Coordinates of C-alpha atoms and ligand atoms in Angstrom, one line a residue:
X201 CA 0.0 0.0 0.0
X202 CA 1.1 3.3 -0.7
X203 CA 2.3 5.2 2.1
X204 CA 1.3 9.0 2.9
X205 CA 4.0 11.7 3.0
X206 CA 3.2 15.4 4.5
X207 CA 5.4 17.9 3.0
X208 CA 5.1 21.2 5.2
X209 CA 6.6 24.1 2.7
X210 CA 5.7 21.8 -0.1
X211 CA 4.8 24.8 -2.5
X212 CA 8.6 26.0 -1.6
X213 CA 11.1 25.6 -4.1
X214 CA 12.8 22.2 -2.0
X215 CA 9.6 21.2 -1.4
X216 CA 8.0 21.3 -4.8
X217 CA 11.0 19.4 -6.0
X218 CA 10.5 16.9 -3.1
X219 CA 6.9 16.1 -4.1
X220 CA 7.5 15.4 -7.7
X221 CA 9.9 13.1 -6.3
X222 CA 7.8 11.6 -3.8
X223 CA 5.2 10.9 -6.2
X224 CA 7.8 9.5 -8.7
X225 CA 8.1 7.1 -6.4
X226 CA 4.7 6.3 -5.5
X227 CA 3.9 8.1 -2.6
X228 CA 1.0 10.0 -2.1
X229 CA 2.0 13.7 -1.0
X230 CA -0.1 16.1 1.0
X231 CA 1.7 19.7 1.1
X232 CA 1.2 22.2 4.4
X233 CA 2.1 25.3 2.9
X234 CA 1.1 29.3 4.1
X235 CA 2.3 30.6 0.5
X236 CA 4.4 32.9 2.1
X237 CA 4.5 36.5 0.1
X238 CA 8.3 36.0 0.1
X239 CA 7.9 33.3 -1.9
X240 CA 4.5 33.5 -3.2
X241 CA 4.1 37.2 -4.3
X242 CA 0.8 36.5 -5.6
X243 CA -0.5 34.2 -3.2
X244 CA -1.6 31.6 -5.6
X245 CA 0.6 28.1 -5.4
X246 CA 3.1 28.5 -7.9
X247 CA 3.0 26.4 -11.4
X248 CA 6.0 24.2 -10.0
X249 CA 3.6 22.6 -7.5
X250 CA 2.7 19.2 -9.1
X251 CA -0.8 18.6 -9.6
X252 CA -0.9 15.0 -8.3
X253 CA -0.5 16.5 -4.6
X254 CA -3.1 17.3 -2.1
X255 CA -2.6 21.1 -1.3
X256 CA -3.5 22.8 2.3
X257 CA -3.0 25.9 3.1
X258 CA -2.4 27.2 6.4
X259 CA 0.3 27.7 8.8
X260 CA 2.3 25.2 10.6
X261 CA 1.8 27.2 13.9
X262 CA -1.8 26.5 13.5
X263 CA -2.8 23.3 15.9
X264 CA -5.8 22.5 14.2
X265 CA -4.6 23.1 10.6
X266 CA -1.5 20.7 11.8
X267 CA -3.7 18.1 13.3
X268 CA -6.0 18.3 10.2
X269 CA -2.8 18.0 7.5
X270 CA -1.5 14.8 9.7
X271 CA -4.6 12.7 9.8
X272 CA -3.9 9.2 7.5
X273 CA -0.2 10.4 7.2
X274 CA 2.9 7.9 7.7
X275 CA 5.4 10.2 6.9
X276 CA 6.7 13.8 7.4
X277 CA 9.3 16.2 6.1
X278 CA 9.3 19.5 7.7
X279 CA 10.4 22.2 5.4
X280 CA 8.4 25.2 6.5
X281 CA 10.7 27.5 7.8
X282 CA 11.5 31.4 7.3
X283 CA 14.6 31.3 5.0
X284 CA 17.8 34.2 4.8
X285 CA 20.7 34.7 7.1
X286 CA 20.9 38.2 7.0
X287 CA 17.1 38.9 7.3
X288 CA 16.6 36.7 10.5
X289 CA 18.9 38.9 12.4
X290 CA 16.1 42.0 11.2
X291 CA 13.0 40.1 12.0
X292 CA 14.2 37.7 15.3
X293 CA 10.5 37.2 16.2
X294 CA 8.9 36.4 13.0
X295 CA 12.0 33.5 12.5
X296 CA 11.8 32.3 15.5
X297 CA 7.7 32.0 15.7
X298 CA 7.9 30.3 12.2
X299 CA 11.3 28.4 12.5
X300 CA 11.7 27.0 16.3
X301 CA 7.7 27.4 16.9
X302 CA 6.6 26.2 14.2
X303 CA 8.6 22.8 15.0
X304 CA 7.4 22.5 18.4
X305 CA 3.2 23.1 17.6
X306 CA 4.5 20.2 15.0
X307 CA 6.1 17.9 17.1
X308 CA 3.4 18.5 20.0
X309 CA 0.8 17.7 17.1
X310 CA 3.4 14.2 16.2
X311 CA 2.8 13.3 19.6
X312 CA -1.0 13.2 18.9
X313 CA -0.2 11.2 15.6
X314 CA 0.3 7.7 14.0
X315 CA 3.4 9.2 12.5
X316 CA 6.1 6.6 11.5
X317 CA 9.1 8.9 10.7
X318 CA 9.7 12.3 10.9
X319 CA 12.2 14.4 8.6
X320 CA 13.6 18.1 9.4
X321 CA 15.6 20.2 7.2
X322 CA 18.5 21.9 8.7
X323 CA 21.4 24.3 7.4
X324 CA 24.4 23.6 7.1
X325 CA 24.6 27.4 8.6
X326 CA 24.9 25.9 12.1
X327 CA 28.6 25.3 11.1
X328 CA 29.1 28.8 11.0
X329 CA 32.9 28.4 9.3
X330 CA 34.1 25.6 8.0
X331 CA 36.5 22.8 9.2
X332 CA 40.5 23.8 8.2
X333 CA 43.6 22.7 8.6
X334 CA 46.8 24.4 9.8
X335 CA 49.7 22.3 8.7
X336 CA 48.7 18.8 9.0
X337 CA 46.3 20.1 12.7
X338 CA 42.4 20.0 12.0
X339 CA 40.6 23.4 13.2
X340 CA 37.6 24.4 13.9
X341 CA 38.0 28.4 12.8
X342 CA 36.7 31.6 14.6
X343 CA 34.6 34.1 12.7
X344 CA 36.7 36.7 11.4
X345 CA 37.7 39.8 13.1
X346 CA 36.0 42.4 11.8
X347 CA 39.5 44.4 12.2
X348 CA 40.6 41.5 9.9
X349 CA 37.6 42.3 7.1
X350 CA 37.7 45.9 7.1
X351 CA 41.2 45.8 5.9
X352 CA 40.3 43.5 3.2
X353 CA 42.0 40.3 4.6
X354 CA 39.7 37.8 3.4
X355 CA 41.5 34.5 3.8
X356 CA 41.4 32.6 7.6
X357 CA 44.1 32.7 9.4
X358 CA 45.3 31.5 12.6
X359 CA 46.1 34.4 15.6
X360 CA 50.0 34.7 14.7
X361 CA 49.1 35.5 10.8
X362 CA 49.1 31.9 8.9
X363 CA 46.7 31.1 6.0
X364 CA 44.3 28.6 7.3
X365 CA 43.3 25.7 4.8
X366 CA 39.6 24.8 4.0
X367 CA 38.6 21.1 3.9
X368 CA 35.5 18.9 4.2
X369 CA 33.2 19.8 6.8
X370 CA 32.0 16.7 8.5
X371 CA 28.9 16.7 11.1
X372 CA 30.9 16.1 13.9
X373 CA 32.3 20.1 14.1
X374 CA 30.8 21.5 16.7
X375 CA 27.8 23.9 15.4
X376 CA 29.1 27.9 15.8
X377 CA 25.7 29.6 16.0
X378 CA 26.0 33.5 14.9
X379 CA 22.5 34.2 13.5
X380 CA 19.1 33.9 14.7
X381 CA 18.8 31.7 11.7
X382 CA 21.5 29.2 12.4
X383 CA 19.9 29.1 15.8
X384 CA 16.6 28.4 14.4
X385 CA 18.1 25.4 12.3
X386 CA 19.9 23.7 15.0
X387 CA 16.9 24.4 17.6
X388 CA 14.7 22.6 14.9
X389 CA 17.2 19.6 14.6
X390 CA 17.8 19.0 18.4
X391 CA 14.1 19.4 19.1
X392 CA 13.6 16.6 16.5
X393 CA 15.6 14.2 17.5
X394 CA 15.3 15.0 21.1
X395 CA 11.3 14.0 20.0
X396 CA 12.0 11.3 18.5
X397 CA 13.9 9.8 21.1
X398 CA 11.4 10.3 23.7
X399 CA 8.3 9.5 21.7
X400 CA 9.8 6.6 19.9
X401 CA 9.3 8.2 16.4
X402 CA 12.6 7.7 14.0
X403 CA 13.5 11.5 13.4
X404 CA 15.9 12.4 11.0
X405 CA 17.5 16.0 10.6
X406 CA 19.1 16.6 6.9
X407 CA 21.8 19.7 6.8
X408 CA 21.1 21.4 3.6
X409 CA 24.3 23.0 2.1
X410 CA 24.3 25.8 -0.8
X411 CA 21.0 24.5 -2.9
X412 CA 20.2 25.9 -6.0
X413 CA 18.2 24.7 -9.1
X414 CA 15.2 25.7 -11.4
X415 CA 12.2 27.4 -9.5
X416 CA 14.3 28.8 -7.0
X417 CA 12.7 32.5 -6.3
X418 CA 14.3 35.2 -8.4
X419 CA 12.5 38.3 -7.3
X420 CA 13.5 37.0 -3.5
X421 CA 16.7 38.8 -2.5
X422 CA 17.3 36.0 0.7
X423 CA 17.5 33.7 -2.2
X424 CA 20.7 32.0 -2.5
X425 CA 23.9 33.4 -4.6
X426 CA 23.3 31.3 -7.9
X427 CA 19.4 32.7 -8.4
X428 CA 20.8 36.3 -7.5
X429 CA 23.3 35.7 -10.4
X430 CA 20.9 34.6 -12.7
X431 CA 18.6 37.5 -12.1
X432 CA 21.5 39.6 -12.7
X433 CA 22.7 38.3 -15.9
X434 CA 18.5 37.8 -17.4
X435 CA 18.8 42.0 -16.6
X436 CA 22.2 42.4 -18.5
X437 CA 24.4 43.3 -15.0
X438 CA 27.2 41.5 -14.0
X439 CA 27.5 39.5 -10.9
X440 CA 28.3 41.6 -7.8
X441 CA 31.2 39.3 -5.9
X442 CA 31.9 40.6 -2.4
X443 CA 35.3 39.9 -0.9
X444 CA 37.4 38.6 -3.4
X445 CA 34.8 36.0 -4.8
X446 CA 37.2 33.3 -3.5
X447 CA 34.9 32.3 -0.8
X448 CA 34.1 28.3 -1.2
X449 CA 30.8 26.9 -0.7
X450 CA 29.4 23.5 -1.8
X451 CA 26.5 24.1 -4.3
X452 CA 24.2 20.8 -4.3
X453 CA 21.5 20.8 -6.9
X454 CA 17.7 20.5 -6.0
X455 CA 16.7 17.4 -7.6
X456 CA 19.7 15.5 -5.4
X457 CA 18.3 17.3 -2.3
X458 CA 15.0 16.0 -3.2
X459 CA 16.1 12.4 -3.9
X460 CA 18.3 12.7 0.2
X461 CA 15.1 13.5 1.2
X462 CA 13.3 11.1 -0.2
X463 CA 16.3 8.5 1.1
X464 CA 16.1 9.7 4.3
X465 CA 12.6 8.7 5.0
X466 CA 13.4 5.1 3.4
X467 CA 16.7 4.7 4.9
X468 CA 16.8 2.1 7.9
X469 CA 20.2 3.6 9.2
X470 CA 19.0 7.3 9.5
X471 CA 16.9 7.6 12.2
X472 CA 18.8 9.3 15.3
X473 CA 21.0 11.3 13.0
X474 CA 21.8 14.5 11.6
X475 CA 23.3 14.1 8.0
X476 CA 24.9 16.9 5.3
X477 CA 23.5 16.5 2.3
X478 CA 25.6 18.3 -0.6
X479 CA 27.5 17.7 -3.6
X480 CA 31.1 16.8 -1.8
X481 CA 32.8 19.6 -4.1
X482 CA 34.1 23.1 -3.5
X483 CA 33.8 26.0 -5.9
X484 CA 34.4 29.1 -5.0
X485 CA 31.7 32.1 -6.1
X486 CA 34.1 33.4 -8.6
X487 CA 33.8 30.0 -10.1
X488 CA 30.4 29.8 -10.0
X489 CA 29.9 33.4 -11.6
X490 CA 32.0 32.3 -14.3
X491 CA 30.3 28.4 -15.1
X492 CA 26.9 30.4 -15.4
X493 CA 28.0 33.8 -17.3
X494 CA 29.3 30.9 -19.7
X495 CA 25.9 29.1 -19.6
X496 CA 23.9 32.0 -20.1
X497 CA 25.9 33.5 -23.1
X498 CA 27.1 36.5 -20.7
X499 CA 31.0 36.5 -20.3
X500 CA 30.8 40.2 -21.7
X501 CA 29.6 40.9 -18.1
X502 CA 32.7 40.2 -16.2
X503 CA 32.0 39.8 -12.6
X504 CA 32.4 42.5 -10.4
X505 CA 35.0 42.5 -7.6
X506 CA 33.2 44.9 -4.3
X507 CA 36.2 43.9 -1.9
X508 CA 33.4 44.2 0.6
X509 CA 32.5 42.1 3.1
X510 CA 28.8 40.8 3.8
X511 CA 28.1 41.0 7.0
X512 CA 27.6 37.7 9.2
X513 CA 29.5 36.1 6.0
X514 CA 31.5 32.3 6.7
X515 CA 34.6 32.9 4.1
X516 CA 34.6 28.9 3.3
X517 CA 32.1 26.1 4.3
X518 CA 31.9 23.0 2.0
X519 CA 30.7 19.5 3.1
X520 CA 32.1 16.1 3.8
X521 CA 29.1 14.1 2.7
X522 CA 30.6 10.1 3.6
X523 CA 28.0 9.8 6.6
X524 CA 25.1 10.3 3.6
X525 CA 26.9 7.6 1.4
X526 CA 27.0 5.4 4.5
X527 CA 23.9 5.9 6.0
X528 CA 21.3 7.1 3.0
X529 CA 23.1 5.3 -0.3
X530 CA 23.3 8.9 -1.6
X531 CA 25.3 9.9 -4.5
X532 CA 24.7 13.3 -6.0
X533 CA 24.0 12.4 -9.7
X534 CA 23.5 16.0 -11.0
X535 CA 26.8 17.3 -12.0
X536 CA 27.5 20.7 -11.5
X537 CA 28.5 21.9 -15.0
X538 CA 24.8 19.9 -16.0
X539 CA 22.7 21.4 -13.2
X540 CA 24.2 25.1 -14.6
X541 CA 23.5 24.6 -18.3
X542 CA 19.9 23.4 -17.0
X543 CA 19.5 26.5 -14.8
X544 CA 20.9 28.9 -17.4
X545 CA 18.1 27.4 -19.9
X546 CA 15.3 27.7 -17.3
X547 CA 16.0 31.5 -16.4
Ligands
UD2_626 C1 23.4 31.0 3.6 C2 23.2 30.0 4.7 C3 22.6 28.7 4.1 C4 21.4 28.8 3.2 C5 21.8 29.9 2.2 C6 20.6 30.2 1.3 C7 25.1 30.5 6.2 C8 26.5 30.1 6.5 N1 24.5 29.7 5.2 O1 24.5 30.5 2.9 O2 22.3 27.8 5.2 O3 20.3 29.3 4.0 O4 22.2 31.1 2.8 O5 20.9 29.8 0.0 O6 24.6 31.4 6.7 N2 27.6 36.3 -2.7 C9 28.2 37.2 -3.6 N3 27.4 38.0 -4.3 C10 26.0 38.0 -4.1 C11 25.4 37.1 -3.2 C12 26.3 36.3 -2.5 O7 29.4 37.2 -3.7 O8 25.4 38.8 -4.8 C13 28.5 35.3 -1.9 C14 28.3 35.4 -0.4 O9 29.2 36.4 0.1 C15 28.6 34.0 0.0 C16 28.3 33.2 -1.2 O10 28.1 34.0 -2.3 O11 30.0 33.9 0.2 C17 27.0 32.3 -1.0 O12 26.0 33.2 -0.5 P1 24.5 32.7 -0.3 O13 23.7 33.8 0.2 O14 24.0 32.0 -1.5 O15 24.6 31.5 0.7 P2 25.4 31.4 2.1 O16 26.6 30.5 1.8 O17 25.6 32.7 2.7

């Protein structure tokens, strides 16, 4: 028999993806989603949202919207949350009521339900930097003084001056919490797990790194670097890169975020953990810039250097992603130059 999956944030652009995916495989897929204005200027459910799912809409602070969406369900993944680093540190309330609220009136409505497994969506933003390496020493790096940024030193270093060296971040670094967001995210993953312990639910928590993809928002100035690049280059201006555009991050595409997810609910090993889920390479934004100005047609608009800093900004982060291999069977299958000629066609 088919088994029931509820989606909260399902009209989202990881969500959307995750349905079609679901239902690829057979589920049936109920979304939960308050077609946020963020994402949702409009207010309708956005054409991305595949018609073979149920749609609710309502808020997952709402009990008795909640208790309504779970009824006959066997699975959930939670992806409502309020997304953008910088903006949570502008609207602490309205994050936290969505993000670390919105879990609990969830988990207190899980409690209530014949729920099997429950899946949550963290950030790999709880890092905060990335693991590096000083000589052959593993470290787990400070933010940067701001001394350090304002005079344009970009690059980690340890206190006496020495370049630090960025490698794979694995789960076990110790989370470095320096936004409201980031709080959010690892609030939501603890409380999970925490749940699921005590309640005897399997709860997984998934670490999202740098996701980008078709139907990711371009009118939403939270969204992430790659759909800010693209809106750029469809309006003829070259990318803005601040720092040096040497920063590394490790860009996973949405259809293998979508298939973790999916993995992660099917998984017997992944209950009781928290797993990154990413594409195992670095690339720094320069790099990126450059992969889609090629896609597009667009190297005439050579990327523009601001040699500032963004504020709240990790200079490297990029994921070690064995435990996903071990524990989910996941291998990214998108590669990155493919997922950038696909994105470039769809802007
Ligand atoms: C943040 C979150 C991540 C996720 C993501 C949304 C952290 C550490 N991570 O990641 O969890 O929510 O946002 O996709 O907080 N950049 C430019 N020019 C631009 C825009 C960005 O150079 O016009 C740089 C930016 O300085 C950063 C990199 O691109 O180094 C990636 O930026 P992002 O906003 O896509 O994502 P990131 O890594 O801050």
């Amino acid at each position: 028999m088919k088994e029931t999956v509820l989606v909260t944030g399902g009209a989202g652009f990881i969500g959307s993806h995750l349905a079609r995916e679901l239902l690829d495989h057979d589920y049936r897929v109920r979304i939960l989603d308050n077609l946020t204005p963020q994402v949702h200027p409009d207010g309708t459910p956005p054409a991305y949202v595949p018609p073979g799912a149920e749609l609710i809409v309502g808020d997952v602070r709402d009990r008795e919207t909640v208790a309504r969406a779970l009824q006959g369900v066997d699975l959930v993944c939670h992806l409502a949350a309020a997304v953008g680093v910088g903006q949570s540190m502008y609207e602490i309330e309205r994050y936290t009521s969505i993000n670390n609220l919105g879990t609990a009136v969830l988990l207190e409505a899980l409690a209530q339900a014949d729920v099997r497994r429950v899946l949550v969506a963290s950030s790999m933003s709880l890092y905060g930097e990335g693991l590096a390496r000083d000589g052959d020493r593993l470290v787990e790096p400070e933010e940067r003084p701001i001394e350090q940024l304002k005079a344009g030193q970009w690059e980690l270093r340890t206190p006496d001056g020495r370049v630090l060296e960025p490698v794979p971040t694995p789960e076990t670094k110790r989370p470095s919490l320096s936004s409201i967001y980031a709080l959010g995210k690892y609030d939501q993953e603890r409380m999970t797990l925490i749940f699921g312990r005590a309640y005897g639910r399997e709860a997984v928590a998934l670490r999202f790194f740098n996701v980008y993809g078709p139907d990711q928002a371009l009118s939403n100035p939270y969204t992430g670097v790659l759909a800010i690049f693209g809106s750029r280059f469809l309006n003829d201006r070259p990318p803005m890169l601040f720092e040096d555009g040497g920063q590394r991050r490790d860009f996973v595409h949405v259809r293998d975020v979508a298939r973790a997810c999916r993995l992660a609910l099917e998984s017997p090993r992944a209950p009781g953990q928290a797993i990154n889920v990413a594409s195992g390479e670095s690339r720094s934004v320069l790099d990126v810039a450059q992969a889609l100005a090629r896609a597009t047609g667009k190297t005439h608009l050579t990327p523009h250097v601001v040699g500032k800093y963004r504020a709240g900004d990790i200079r490297h982060c990029f994921a070690d992603i064995t435990l996903a291999r071990d524990l989910l069977g996941f291998e990214p299958r998108v590669p990155f130059e493919e997922g950038i000629a696909e994105l470039a066609e769809w802007l």
